[in-house]
């Protein structure tokens, strides 16, 4: 997918460009104050590049899940205000996504102007990938740039449909995502390790299946480890287990034992008597998890084993925290893995989005990684080897 045409491959000078970004940013509860503007900042290289080409920009994004209806709590005005501050330019905020007034405004834009459309998901045609809505969006511009990797796994009008109506290309962020994730999957420097955590095996089955054929080493943590530990025949107490995935876990363990791939599972874990930040907790071997307790993090022996293995690798891909990192008592495994990756001098470290990116950001280590993906669901589907509709709609170089 890294052969997709980039904005740098085309002449966009003086054009009116529709730019699909992922500005689905979080807000402080009960306010219109953005709590993390990372997704807005991630789009700045593309927007600035286009402005340098004297383009007029029409920026669009979804925000929240209004499901085709106007929802005052997820209007784009606070986002366009923050974008204006970061660009140091005035950003004209539309009250609608399409229509006569929007078309009139778009027709008045000059090179260097920036206009933000209203939330694309206020329109029922967005998630339905409606051809007429796609056409109306496309009519506002002369060129289309998709820079929204975080939404590229959705076949929506503004991510997929509009690319069929306008000359199009990938933005710099999307190009970077495809390059780093693609290289890690298809041409990694060896040894190649994949660290997978998070709550459910079912969320990662496609990734595990795909990476088992590519990685030299798989390391398992997070809540999903309970299913693997049970597959080994151990009691896991009150830990949530996906019983319908135990057969899959056993098959992966068998593949490891037969030498197809090296699989590392926790040999000790931090357990708690309830799912609470101040629960009674203790560290125990995986074969001695007491009844009434549940797995909340990997233990210190597992941390040491995992870190030693990681240090020997040249490419490391990480998706999913090692424990309930939001609570200090169960954050140590995730912290140690992050710090180890940050310390590697000659390795490529690629992190999936979502909670993994959040954990690394909280630790202040984002800049120490080679690449931190901007897309949670999109990065998972990419790692599964599935095509992303928003990417596939773009032409090749």
XYZ file of C-alpha atoms in Angstrom:
397
model
C 0.000 0.000 0.000
C 3.029 2.297 0.233
C 2.806 2.638 -3.562
C -0.225 4.918 -3.215
C 0.112 8.327 -4.849
C 1.212 11.009 -2.401
C 0.447 14.708 -2.369
C 4.128 15.185 -3.172
C 3.713 13.232 -6.417
C 1.204 15.659 -7.959
C 1.013 19.317 -8.912
C -1.631 20.898 -6.689
C -0.469 24.508 -7.006
C -3.371 26.922 -6.822
C -6.006 24.219 -6.506
C -8.973 24.126 -4.150
C -8.308 20.990 -2.133
C -10.748 18.977 -0.053
C -8.669 17.502 2.788
C -10.142 14.655 4.835
C -8.462 14.660 8.248
C -9.147 12.770 11.465
C -10.044 15.473 13.968
C -12.116 13.152 16.154
C -10.498 14.630 19.252
C -11.467 14.117 22.904
C -12.944 16.879 25.062
C -12.770 17.469 28.781
C -15.998 16.019 30.238
C -18.945 18.384 30.016
C -16.986 21.071 28.142
C -16.025 22.104 24.625
C -12.347 22.247 25.635
C -10.141 19.828 23.702
C -8.187 17.588 26.082
C -5.735 16.224 23.484
C -5.027 18.012 20.198
C -2.576 15.382 18.932
C -4.716 14.475 15.933
C -4.916 18.104 14.866
C -1.161 18.521 15.196
C -0.605 15.349 13.171
C -2.344 16.937 10.170
C -0.296 20.133 10.188
C 2.519 18.973 7.853
C 0.014 18.180 5.104
C -2.001 21.365 5.594
C 1.124 23.533 5.656
C 2.495 21.822 2.556
C -0.730 22.569 0.673
C -0.754 26.166 1.876
C 2.825 26.535 0.604
C 1.463 25.429 -2.792
C -1.006 28.350 -2.637
C -3.965 25.995 -2.306
C -7.329 26.937 -0.872
C -8.184 24.311 1.752
C -11.568 22.819 2.576
C -10.986 20.650 5.634
C -13.475 17.993 6.724
C -13.703 15.426 9.513
C -16.149 13.505 11.630
C -16.431 14.086 15.373
C -18.123 11.674 17.745
C -21.076 9.517 16.712
C -24.052 11.747 15.907
C -25.439 9.057 13.552
C -26.659 11.297 10.762
C -28.290 13.919 12.989
C -27.209 17.354 14.217
C -25.762 17.103 17.720
C -24.762 20.444 19.250
C -22.190 18.750 21.517
C -20.036 17.633 18.577
C -19.961 20.665 16.314
C -16.592 21.387 14.709
C -16.251 25.011 15.931
C -13.897 24.242 18.867
C -11.765 22.138 16.532
C -11.486 24.818 13.848
C -10.616 27.331 16.552
C -7.738 25.133 17.726
C -6.627 24.546 14.144
C -6.555 28.305 13.572
C -4.333 28.738 16.629
C -1.921 26.040 15.472
C -1.749 27.283 11.877
C -1.647 30.941 12.871
C -4.376 31.595 10.290
C -8.069 32.371 10.241
C -10.184 29.266 9.689
C -13.673 29.868 8.347
C -16.147 27.525 10.068
C -19.187 26.408 8.067
C -22.451 25.559 9.799
C -23.196 22.859 7.218
C -21.317 20.193 5.295
C -22.897 20.683 1.871
C -25.505 22.953 0.328
C -25.867 26.231 -1.505
C -24.242 28.376 1.205
C -21.246 26.044 1.519
C -20.799 25.989 -2.267
C -20.900 29.791 -2.359
C -18.257 30.065 0.333
C -16.063 27.458 -1.368
C -16.295 29.403 -4.615
C -14.957 32.533 -2.914
C -11.853 30.896 -1.421
C -8.449 32.156 -2.533
C -5.047 30.525 -2.247
C -4.015 30.409 1.420
C -7.611 30.383 2.730
C -8.791 27.612 5.060
C -12.399 26.556 5.552
C -13.699 23.821 7.880
C -16.885 21.961 7.000
C -19.350 20.962 9.706
C -19.186 17.436 11.166
C -19.482 15.015 8.234
C -21.487 12.568 10.377
C -24.311 15.080 10.724
C -25.182 13.851 7.225
C -26.877 10.424 6.905
C -25.057 9.997 3.607
C -21.647 9.950 5.272
C -21.659 6.542 6.938
C -23.896 5.160 4.164
C -21.208 6.182 1.638
C -24.003 7.753 -0.383
C -22.945 8.561 -3.946
C -24.908 11.822 -4.099
C -23.390 13.093 -0.849
C -19.935 12.103 -2.132
C -20.578 13.984 -5.367
C -21.721 17.112 -3.525
C -18.621 17.065 -1.334
C -16.435 16.629 -4.398
C -18.135 19.555 -6.165
C -16.615 21.933 -3.594
C -13.024 21.309 -4.725
C -10.742 20.423 -7.614
C -8.564 17.910 -5.777
C -8.959 15.483 -2.855
C -6.365 14.575 -0.226
C -7.017 11.812 2.315
C -4.892 12.308 5.429
C -7.235 10.498 7.838
C -5.570 7.156 8.546
C -7.660 6.792 11.707
C -10.814 6.668 9.550
C -9.359 4.879 6.520
C -10.867 1.535 7.543
C -14.351 3.008 7.072
C -15.936 3.078 3.608
C -17.647 6.416 4.198
C -18.454 9.173 1.744
C -15.675 11.520 2.883
C -13.058 8.758 3.206
C -13.815 6.525 0.217
C -16.694 7.790 -1.920
C -15.318 11.219 -2.757
C -12.093 9.724 -4.151
C -14.128 8.425 -7.102
C -15.200 11.963 -8.070
C -11.925 13.914 -7.840
C -8.230 13.504 -8.642
C -6.819 12.280 -5.328
C -3.742 11.372 -3.320
C -2.589 10.483 0.179
C -1.560 13.194 2.618
C 1.781 13.143 4.388
C 0.396 11.539 7.568
C -1.371 8.776 5.677
C 1.755 8.232 3.579
C 3.874 7.919 6.740
C 1.446 5.450 8.322
C 1.470 3.220 5.253
C 5.247 3.356 5.013
C 6.070 2.453 8.610
C 3.306 -0.083 9.178
C 3.837 -1.590 5.738
C 7.608 -1.874 6.111
C 7.266 -3.441 9.552
C 4.947 -6.084 8.120
C 6.528 -6.738 4.751
C 10.217 -5.954 5.116
C 11.213 -5.783 8.799
C 14.779 -5.803 9.991
C 15.239 -9.077 11.838
C 14.696 -10.261 14.499
C 11.112 -8.966 14.405
C 9.009 -8.998 17.588
C 5.333 -8.233 18.011
C 3.948 -7.338 21.442
C 0.201 -7.762 21.764
C -1.934 -6.801 24.735
C -5.352 -5.407 25.465
C -8.471 -7.001 26.817
C -9.613 -9.570 24.265
C -8.020 -12.261 22.125
C -10.925 -11.858 19.684
C -9.814 -8.275 18.973
C -6.363 -9.527 17.987
C -6.998 -12.917 16.345
C -6.545 -11.537 12.843
C -3.327 -9.783 13.890
C -1.967 -12.866 15.666
C -2.790 -15.043 12.664
C -1.078 -12.660 10.261
C 1.959 -11.925 12.414
C 2.584 -15.556 13.383
C 3.748 -16.054 9.797
C 5.918 -12.944 9.788
C 7.315 -12.307 13.288
C 10.186 -14.156 14.930
C 8.716 -13.522 18.357
C 5.227 -12.930 19.778
C 4.812 -11.569 23.323
C 1.386 -11.654 24.970
C 0.140 -9.435 27.803
C -2.954 -7.607 28.976
C -6.302 -9.188 29.741
C -6.024 -11.408 26.673
C -3.209 -13.315 28.408
C -5.822 -14.988 30.637
C -7.196 -16.970 27.699
C -3.698 -18.228 26.857
C -2.952 -19.062 30.497
C -6.179 -21.045 30.734
C -5.253 -22.786 27.480
C -2.099 -23.989 29.268
C -4.325 -25.640 31.869
C -4.017 -23.120 34.715
C -6.775 -21.598 36.827
C -7.183 -17.865 36.134
C -9.538 -16.985 38.995
C -12.041 -14.281 38.075
C -10.120 -13.134 34.984
C -12.426 -12.733 31.976
C -11.726 -15.564 29.534
C -12.984 -16.031 25.998
C -13.734 -19.735 26.135
C -14.520 -19.811 22.432
C -10.950 -18.629 21.736
C -9.125 -21.223 23.825
C -8.804 -23.549 20.828
C -7.132 -20.729 18.894
C -4.772 -20.034 21.816
C -3.861 -23.721 21.987
C -3.154 -23.779 18.260
C -0.768 -20.829 18.592
C 0.949 -22.477 21.557
C 1.323 -25.636 19.454
C 2.798 -23.642 16.580
C 5.328 -22.192 19.016
C 6.227 -25.613 20.401
C 6.730 -26.916 16.876
C 9.167 -24.093 16.132
C 7.080 -22.046 13.672
C 7.222 -18.940 15.857
C 8.540 -18.174 19.335
C 5.663 -17.320 21.690
C 6.287 -15.755 25.104
C 3.522 -15.860 27.704
C 3.564 -14.404 31.242
C 5.022 -16.622 33.951
C 3.914 -14.262 36.716
C 1.117 -11.712 36.929
C -0.247 -8.974 39.161
C -3.721 -9.953 40.340
C -6.422 -8.042 42.243
C -9.497 -9.054 44.226
C -11.699 -6.686 42.196
C -11.555 -4.434 39.161
C -10.755 -1.227 41.000
C -7.859 1.210 41.228
C -7.364 0.584 44.962
C -8.097 -3.152 44.975
C -6.039 -5.551 47.085
C -3.298 -6.766 44.742
C -0.411 -9.199 44.767
C 2.097 -10.784 42.389
C 1.791 -14.522 41.823
C 3.064 -17.190 39.412
C 0.554 -17.968 36.655
C 0.070 -21.407 38.197
C -0.977 -19.957 41.551
C -3.689 -17.394 40.794
C -6.021 -17.486 43.823
C -9.764 -17.863 43.483
C -11.614 -14.562 43.531
C -8.670 -12.668 41.972
C -8.195 -11.477 38.401
C -5.174 -10.652 36.222
C -4.462 -6.906 36.052
C -0.856 -6.685 34.788
C 2.196 -8.751 33.929
C 4.568 -9.472 36.827
C 8.222 -8.476 37.348
C 9.710 -11.775 36.141
C 7.686 -11.503 32.941
C 8.780 -7.876 32.542
C 12.432 -8.910 32.725
C 11.952 -11.805 30.323
C 10.055 -9.679 27.810
C 12.507 -6.772 27.980
C 15.517 -9.019 27.433
C 13.846 -10.538 24.393
C 12.897 -7.117 23.008
C 16.442 -5.768 23.374
C 17.697 -8.387 20.933
C 15.252 -7.321 18.197
C 15.705 -4.890 15.305
C 11.997 -4.305 14.635
C 9.327 -4.212 17.340
C 5.623 -3.697 16.757
C 3.425 -3.078 19.826
C -0.368 -3.032 20.000
C -2.183 -3.152 23.334
C -1.096 -2.348 26.925
C 0.246 -5.002 29.286
C -2.271 -4.228 32.012
C -4.839 -1.716 33.255
C -2.340 1.090 32.750
C -4.856 3.822 33.630
C -4.499 2.798 37.290
C -1.052 3.272 38.816
C -1.003 -0.046 40.671
C -1.377 -1.908 37.369
C 0.615 0.328 35.026
C 4.127 -0.963 35.660
C 4.221 -3.627 32.945
C 3.133 -1.165 30.264
C 5.581 1.447 31.569
C 8.548 -0.932 31.550
C 7.818 -2.128 28.015
C 7.480 1.482 26.818
C 10.723 2.542 28.503
C 12.565 -0.419 27.025
C 11.373 0.403 23.517
C 12.305 4.053 24.045
C 15.844 3.017 25.016
C 16.554 1.017 21.853
C 19.111 2.841 19.721
C 19.196 0.835 16.506
C 15.733 -0.706 16.338
C 12.579 0.369 14.524
C 9.697 0.679 17.004
C 6.178 0.908 15.570
C 3.177 1.305 17.872
C -0.481 0.763 17.084
C -2.872 3.565 17.936
C -5.636 3.667 20.526
C -4.733 2.800 24.101
C -1.114 1.990 23.211
C -0.574 5.484 21.859
C -2.382 6.934 24.868
C -0.179 5.057 27.329
C 3.039 6.152 25.630
C 1.808 9.753 25.478
C 1.024 9.736 29.214
C 4.587 8.533 29.853
C 6.001 11.291 27.638
C 7.730 8.774 25.368
C 5.947 9.309 22.050
C 8.914 11.100 20.507
C 11.222 8.242 21.508
C 9.393 5.798 19.218
C 10.055 5.476 15.505
C 6.354 5.707 14.716
C 3.169 5.884 16.775
C 0.089 5.244 14.659
C -2.749 7.757 14.687
C -5.359 5.062 14.099
C -6.523 2.396 16.544
C -9.030 0.375 14.539
C -7.329 1.224 11.253
C -3.923 0.034 12.460
C -5.441 -3.228 13.731
C -7.108 -3.939 10.404
C -3.899 -3.060 8.567
C -1.903 -5.446 10.784
C -4.451 -8.156 10.028
C -3.567 -7.739 6.374
C -6.997 -6.385 5.468
C -7.453 -3.680 2.865
C -8.493 -0.236 4.094
C -11.263 1.247 1.891
C -10.012 4.823 2.295
C -6.576 3.747 1.069
C -7.688 1.390 -1.663
C -9.790 4.173 -3.240
C -6.637 6.245 -3.861
C -4.692 5.760 -7.112
C -1.257 4.191 -7.221
C 1.754 6.237 -8.181
